[in-house]
Coordinates of C-alpha atoms in Angstrom, one line a residue:
G710 CA 12.5 7.3 16.9
K711 CA 9.0 7.3 18.1
P712 CA 5.8 5.9 16.1
M713 CA 3.7 9.1 14.7
T714 CA 0.3 8.9 16.5
H715 CA -1.1 12.2 15.4
T716 CA -0.8 14.2 11.9
P717 CA 1.0 17.4 12.4
R718 CA -1.4 20.2 11.9
V719 CA -1.5 23.6 10.5
K720 CA -1.8 26.2 13.4
N721 CA -5.3 27.3 13.3
P722 CA -7.8 27.5 16.0
R723 CA -10.6 25.9 14.0
E724 CA -10.8 22.2 13.5
A725 CA -11.0 21.8 9.6
G726 CA -9.0 19.6 7.5
A727 CA -9.0 22.0 4.7
Y728 CA -6.2 24.1 6.6
T729 CA -3.9 21.1 6.9
F730 CA -4.7 18.9 3.9
G731 CA -5.6 22.0 1.3
Y732 CA -2.0 23.0 1.2
N733 CA 0.1 20.2 2.5
Y734 CA 0.7 16.4 1.6
A735 CA -0.9 14.3 3.9
V736 CA 1.4 12.0 6.2
F737 CA 0.0 9.1 4.2
V738 CA 1.2 10.5 0.9
Q739 CA 4.6 11.4 2.3
R740 CA 5.2 7.7 3.2
V741 CA 3.8 6.6 0.0
R742 CA 6.3 9.1 -1.7
D743 CA 9.3 7.6 0.4
V744 CA 8.6 4.1 -1.0
L745 CA 8.3 5.5 -4.6
S746 CA 11.8 7.3 -4.0
A747 CA 13.3 3.9 -2.9
V748 CA 11.6 2.2 -5.8
N749 CA 13.0 4.8 -8.4
Y750 CA 16.5 4.6 -6.7
V751 CA 16.7 0.9 -7.1
K752 CA 15.4 0.7 -10.6
N753 CA 17.9 3.2 -11.7
Q754 CA 20.8 1.1 -10.6
P755 CA 22.7 -0.4 -13.3
R756 CA 21.7 -3.9 -12.7
P757 CA 20.3 -5.5 -16.0
G758 CA 17.6 -7.8 -15.5
A759 CA 17.3 -7.2 -12.0
R760 CA 13.7 -7.6 -10.4
L761 CA 12.2 -5.3 -7.6
S762 CA 10.4 -6.9 -4.6
V763 CA 8.6 -4.7 -2.1
V764 CA 7.4 -5.7 1.1
G765 CA 4.9 -3.9 3.1
L766 CA 4.2 -5.5 6.6
D767 CA 3.2 -3.9 10.2
G768 CA 0.9 -1.2 8.8
A769 CA 3.3 -0.4 5.7
G770 CA 0.9 -2.4 3.6
A771 CA -1.2 0.3 2.5
W772 CA 1.8 2.6 1.7
V773 CA 3.1 -0.3 -0.5
A774 CA -0.3 -0.8 -2.3
A775 CA -0.7 2.9 -3.1
A776 CA 3.1 3.2 -4.3
R777 CA 2.5 -0.1 -6.6
A778 CA -0.6 1.3 -8.1
Q779 CA 1.3 4.6 -9.0
C780 CA 4.5 3.0 -10.4
G781 CA 3.1 0.3 -12.7
G782 CA 5.5 -2.3 -13.4
A783 CA 8.5 -0.8 -11.7
I784 CA 7.7 -3.3 -8.7
D785 CA 7.6 -6.9 -10.0
Q786 CA 6.1 -8.5 -7.1
A787 CA 5.0 -7.1 -3.8
V788 CA 3.8 -8.6 -0.5
I789 CA 1.3 -6.4 1.2
D790 CA -0.2 -7.2 4.6
T791 CA -3.3 -4.9 5.0
G792 CA -4.3 -5.8 8.5
G793 CA -7.7 -5.3 7.3
F794 CA -6.9 -1.5 6.8
R795 CA -9.5 0.7 5.2
F796 CA -9.7 4.5 4.6
S797 CA -13.1 4.3 5.5
A798 CA -12.6 3.1 9.1
I799 CA -10.3 6.4 9.8
L800 CA -12.7 8.6 11.9
D801 CA -9.9 11.2 12.9
L802 CA -8.4 13.8 10.6
G803 CA -5.4 13.6 12.8
D804 CA -4.8 9.8 12.0
P805 CA -1.4 9.6 10.3
N806 CA -3.1 7.2 7.7
F807 CA -5.9 9.7 6.8
L808 CA -6.0 10.2 2.9
P809 CA -8.4 13.0 1.6
G810 CA -10.6 10.9 -0.9
G811 CA -9.2 7.6 0.1
A812 CA -12.4 6.0 0.9
K813 CA -14.2 7.8 -1.8
Y814 CA -12.4 6.1 -4.8
G815 CA -12.6 2.5 -3.9
D816 CA -10.4 2.5 -0.8
L817 CA -7.6 0.0 -0.2
A818 CA -9.1 -2.7 -2.4
A819 CA -8.9 -0.3 -5.5
L820 CA -5.3 0.4 -4.8
L821 CA -4.6 -3.6 -4.6
A822 CA -6.6 -4.0 -7.9
L823 CA -4.4 -1.2 -9.7
G824 CA -1.5 -3.3 -9.2
A825 CA -2.6 -6.0 -11.5
P826 CA -1.2 -7.9 -13.4
G827 CA 2.0 -7.9 -11.3
R828 CA 2.7 -10.6 -8.7
L829 CA 1.0 -9.9 -5.3
F830 CA 0.9 -11.8 -2.2
V831 CA -1.8 -10.3 0.1
A832 CA -2.2 -11.0 4.1
G833 CA -4.8 -9.5 6.4
E834 CA -7.8 -9.6 4.0
A835 CA -10.8 -11.6 4.0
E836 CA -12.0 -13.1 0.5
E837 CA -14.5 -10.4 0.1
G838 CA -11.9 -7.7 0.6
L839 CA -10.1 -9.1 -2.6
T840 CA -13.2 -9.2 -5.0
L841 CA -12.0 -6.1 -7.1
A842 CA -8.6 -7.2 -7.2
Q843 CA -9.5 -10.7 -8.1
A844 CA -11.6 -9.2 -11.0
Q845 CA -9.0 -7.1 -12.2
Y846 CA -6.4 -10.1 -12.2
Q847 CA -9.0 -12.0 -14.1
A848 CA -9.7 -9.5 -16.6
M849 CA -6.0 -9.5 -17.2
K850 CA -5.6 -13.1 -17.4
A851 CA -3.3 -13.1 -14.6
E852 CA -5.1 -14.9 -11.8
K853 CA -2.2 -16.9 -11.0
N854 CA -0.2 -13.6 -10.0
L855 CA -2.5 -13.0 -7.1
T856 CA -2.2 -15.0 -3.7
R857 CA -4.2 -14.5 -0.5
F858 CA -2.7 -15.5 2.5
A859 CA -5.4 -17.0 4.8
G860 CA -3.3 -18.4 7.8
Q861 CA -2.7 -16.8 11.2
P862 CA -1.3 -13.1 11.1
Q863 CA 2.1 -14.2 12.9
E864 CA 2.7 -16.7 10.2
A865 CA 2.4 -14.4 7.3
P866 CA 6.1 -13.0 7.2
S867 CA 7.3 -16.5 6.9
A868 CA 4.8 -17.4 4.1
A869 CA 5.5 -14.2 2.3
L870 CA 9.2 -15.3 2.3
D871 CA 8.5 -18.6 0.9
W872 CA 6.2 -16.9 -1.7
L873 CA 8.9 -14.5 -2.6
L874 CA 11.7 -17.1 -3.0
A875 CA 9.4 -19.2 -5.2
G876 CA 8.8 -16.4 -7.5
A877 CA 12.3 -15.2 -7.5
G878 CA 13.0 -16.8 -11.1
K879 CA 9.8 -15.9 -12.5

């Protein structure tokens, strides 16, 4: 019932990520797998024509971006509030959002781009933070599917709900 503030570590007197992350999934990966499990469950229900929308707010945006990058078109539309998160900003191996290689391979911007051409509402990102995603959506001729919310952070959930409802029939 309490937020995780530090990744559980393998008992070892030396401070090295290899002991924890060399044999165990990072907490970030476990959270993404939870999202993927929920997507799999919903997609395998007998509801012909049903569409799946996934929402990642309050720190869950990066998990949804990573899950969406992995499951292709299983997620029809997504709301992702990144809060400006970047793997490259993590300086502590104990951070629950630490992902080995996360910054090396394009960071969160690449995960957002990998979700193209599916419908995407992104909050918490500056215009330059979506350059890669915009290029990918443009290359796939799906620019209309990418929406960047530029309002105040506290207005994002309401704007996201409006966006989801407007796209419900698409």
